[in-house]
């Protein structure tokens, strides 16, 4: 019995040393502060499970001649640094996959600002922040058999021509498609959108179908 007790004590001591050897460097690394300069904003983003790596930190201001925003990504320890910002007060918040936007905090240059990441309550809330191209890529491509006058697609339009229009010749060549306004159907009761009629100074209401 005495031998068993001594063996257990020895194992517990070894386990404690191993845990300490692993924990100390990690703790020291996490405690490394972000070096925030006079024209910078920096800090650490943490969530329910600890540091949040790979999330966006957005700094925005309207105090510059035009609206200004700068975005950086946190490192493996949740640290971020937004450098070389124009002189102004900034609104700063966190955005990322699986999250909803964190509280928007106001900060001055040269200050350290830590953030708490907010997990999305459900998949729909998380998907709201996905980039436009994610939604655009979900578009269903008509099967090759549907071309050549076999459906409501114009007879002379081939699948390859259709794909060129969708991928790089049509609206997508100049405009972002897939954002909320292009994937949301407005209800009939929604207010009309004012559209300027060429050659006239006044605006006229336009229905959804006329756009």
Coordinates of C-alpha atoms in Angstrom, one line a residue:
X1 CA 0.0 0.0 0.0
X2 CA 2.9 2.3 0.9
X3 CA 4.5 1.7 -2.5
X4 CA 1.3 2.4 -4.4
X5 CA 0.9 5.7 -2.5
X6 CA 4.4 6.8 -3.3
X7 CA 3.9 5.9 -7.0
X8 CA 0.8 8.0 -7.1
X9 CA 2.5 11.0 -5.5
X10 CA 5.4 10.7 -8.0
X11 CA 2.9 10.6 -11.0
X12 CA 1.0 13.6 -9.7
X13 CA 4.3 15.5 -9.3
X14 CA 5.3 14.7 -12.9
X15 CA 1.9 15.7 -14.2
X16 CA 2.1 19.0 -12.3
X17 CA 5.5 19.8 -13.8
X18 CA 4.2 19.0 -17.3
X19 CA 1.2 21.2 -16.9
X20 CA 3.3 24.0 -15.5
X21 CA 5.8 23.7 -18.4
X22 CA 2.9 24.0 -20.9
X23 CA 0.9 26.7 -19.1
X24 CA 3.7 29.2 -18.3
X25 CA 4.8 29.9 -21.9
X26 CA 1.2 30.2 -23.0
X27 CA 0.3 32.6 -20.2
X28 CA 3.4 34.7 -20.8
X29 CA 2.7 34.9 -24.6
X30 CA -0.9 35.9 -23.9
X31 CA 0.2 38.6 -21.5
X32 CA 2.4 40.2 -24.2
X33 CA 0.9 43.6 -24.6
X34 CA 0.0 45.2 -27.9
X35 CA 2.4 48.1 -28.7
X36 CA -0.1 50.9 -29.5
X37 CA 1.5 54.0 -31.0
X38 CA 0.2 57.6 -31.0
X39 CA -1.7 57.1 -34.3
X40 CA -2.8 53.5 -33.6
X41 CA -5.6 51.6 -31.9
X42 CA -5.0 48.2 -30.5
X43 CA -6.1 45.6 -28.0
X44 CA -7.3 42.0 -27.6
X45 CA -10.5 40.3 -28.6
X46 CA -11.8 37.5 -26.4
X47 CA -14.9 35.3 -26.5
X48 CA -16.5 32.7 -24.3
X49 CA -13.6 30.2 -25.1
X50 CA -10.7 32.7 -24.8
X51 CA -8.9 34.7 -27.4
X52 CA -10.6 35.1 -30.8
X53 CA -8.2 34.5 -33.6
X54 CA -9.0 35.5 -37.2
X55 CA -11.8 37.9 -36.6
X56 CA -12.1 41.4 -38.1
X57 CA -11.7 44.5 -36.1
X58 CA -13.2 47.6 -37.8
X59 CA -12.4 51.2 -37.0
X60 CA -14.6 53.8 -38.6
X61 CA -15.0 57.6 -38.4
X62 CA -17.0 60.4 -40.1
X63 CA -14.7 63.1 -38.8
X64 CA -12.4 62.9 -41.8
X65 CA -13.3 64.8 -45.1
X66 CA -14.8 61.6 -46.3
X67 CA -16.1 58.6 -44.3
X68 CA -13.0 56.5 -43.4
X69 CA -12.7 52.9 -42.3
X70 CA -9.8 50.5 -41.7
X71 CA -10.1 46.8 -41.0
X72 CA -7.5 44.4 -39.5
X73 CA -7.6 40.7 -38.5
X74 CA -6.7 39.4 -35.0
X75 CA -3.7 37.1 -34.6
X76 CA -3.6 33.7 -32.8
X77 CA -3.8 35.3 -29.4
X78 CA -6.7 37.6 -30.3
X79 CA -4.5 40.6 -30.6
X80 CA -5.0 43.4 -33.1
X81 CA -3.4 46.7 -34.1
X82 CA -4.9 49.2 -36.5
X83 CA -2.0 51.4 -37.4
X84 CA -1.4 54.9 -38.9
X85 CA -4.9 56.3 -38.6
X86 CA -5.8 59.9 -39.5
X87 CA -6.5 62.0 -36.5
X88 CA -10.1 61.5 -35.3
X89 CA -12.2 59.7 -32.8
X90 CA -13.2 56.2 -34.0
X91 CA -16.0 53.8 -33.6
X92 CA -14.5 50.3 -33.3
X93 CA -16.2 46.9 -33.3
X94 CA -15.6 43.2 -34.0
X95 CA -17.1 41.1 -36.8
X96 CA -16.5 37.5 -37.7
X97 CA -17.9 34.2 -39.0
X98 CA -20.2 32.6 -36.3
X99 CA -20.5 36.0 -34.6
X100 CA -22.8 39.0 -34.6
X101 CA -21.3 42.5 -34.4
X102 CA -19.9 43.4 -31.0
X103 CA -20.8 46.6 -29.2
X104 CA -19.5 49.6 -31.1
X105 CA -17.1 51.5 -28.8
X106 CA -15.7 55.0 -29.2
X107 CA -12.0 55.4 -28.8
X108 CA -9.3 58.0 -29.4
X109 CA -6.0 57.3 -31.1
X110 CA -3.2 55.9 -29.0
X111 CA -5.6 54.0 -26.7
X112 CA -5.8 50.3 -26.0
X113 CA -9.3 48.9 -26.5
X114 CA -10.3 45.4 -25.7
X115 CA -13.4 43.7 -27.1
X116 CA -15.7 40.9 -26.2
X117 CA -16.8 38.8 -29.3
X118 CA -20.5 38.0 -29.4
X119 CA -21.5 34.5 -30.6
X120 CA -24.4 34.4 -33.1
X121 CA -27.6 33.0 -31.4
X122 CA -28.4 30.9 -34.5
X123 CA -27.2 30.1 -38.0
X124 CA -29.5 32.7 -39.6
X125 CA -28.0 35.5 -37.5
X126 CA -24.5 34.4 -38.3
X127 CA -25.2 34.2 -42.1
X128 CA -26.4 37.8 -42.1
X129 CA -22.7 38.8 -42.1
X130 CA -21.5 36.5 -44.8
X131 CA -19.9 38.4 -47.8
X132 CA -22.0 39.1 -50.9
X133 CA -20.1 36.6 -53.0
X134 CA -21.1 33.8 -50.6
X135 CA -24.7 34.4 -51.5
X136 CA -24.1 35.0 -55.2
X137 CA -22.3 31.7 -55.4
X138 CA -25.5 29.9 -54.3
X139 CA -27.2 30.9 -57.5
X140 CA -28.6 27.8 -59.3
X141 CA -27.0 27.3 -62.7
X142 CA -29.5 26.0 -65.3
X143 CA -28.6 22.5 -66.6
X144 CA -27.2 22.4 -70.1
X145 CA -30.4 20.5 -71.2
X146 CA -32.5 23.6 -70.4
X147 CA -30.8 25.7 -73.1
X148 CA -31.6 25.7 -76.9
X149 CA -35.2 26.7 -76.6
X150 CA -36.1 23.9 -74.2
X151 CA -37.1 26.2 -71.4
X152 CA -37.9 29.9 -70.9
X153 CA -34.2 30.8 -71.6
X154 CA -33.8 32.5 -75.0
X155 CA -33.2 29.9 -77.6
X156 CA -30.0 31.3 -79.0
X157 CA -28.4 31.7 -75.6
X158 CA -26.0 28.9 -74.8
X159 CA -25.0 27.8 -71.3
X160 CA -21.4 29.1 -71.8
X161 CA -22.8 32.5 -72.9
X162 CA -25.1 32.5 -69.9
X163 CA -22.2 31.8 -67.6
X164 CA -20.1 34.5 -69.1
X165 CA -22.9 37.0 -68.4
X166 CA -23.3 35.9 -64.8
X167 CA -19.6 35.6 -64.0
X168 CA -17.9 38.6 -65.7
X169 CA -19.8 40.3 -68.5
X170 CA -23.1 41.4 -67.0
X171 CA -23.8 43.5 -63.9
X172 CA -21.2 41.6 -61.8
X173 CA -18.4 43.3 -63.9
X174 CA -19.1 46.6 -62.1
X175 CA -21.4 45.9 -59.3
X176 CA -21.5 43.8 -56.1
X177 CA -24.2 41.2 -56.3
X178 CA -25.4 39.1 -53.5
X179 CA -25.6 41.8 -50.9
X180 CA -28.8 42.1 -48.8
X181 CA -30.5 44.5 -51.2
X182 CA -30.1 42.1 -54.2
X183 CA -31.2 39.0 -52.3
X184 CA -34.2 40.4 -50.4
X185 CA -37.7 40.7 -52.0
X186 CA -39.4 43.8 -50.8
X187 CA -43.0 43.3 -49.6
X188 CA -45.7 45.0 -51.7
X189 CA -46.5 47.3 -48.8
X190 CA -42.9 48.7 -48.8
X191 CA -42.6 52.4 -49.7
X192 CA -41.8 53.2 -53.4
X193 CA -38.2 54.0 -54.3
X194 CA -37.8 57.5 -55.8
X195 CA -36.2 57.3 -59.2
X196 CA -35.1 60.4 -61.2
X197 CA -36.7 60.4 -64.7
X198 CA -34.1 61.6 -67.3
X199 CA -34.8 65.2 -68.4
X200 CA -37.0 66.0 -65.4
X201 CA -36.1 67.7 -62.2
X202 CA -38.6 65.9 -60.1
X203 CA -38.5 62.3 -58.8
X204 CA -41.2 59.8 -59.6
X205 CA -42.0 56.7 -57.6
X206 CA -40.9 53.4 -59.1
X207 CA -42.4 49.9 -58.5
X208 CA -40.1 46.9 -58.0
X209 CA -40.8 45.7 -61.4
X210 CA -39.7 48.9 -63.1
X211 CA -36.2 48.7 -61.7

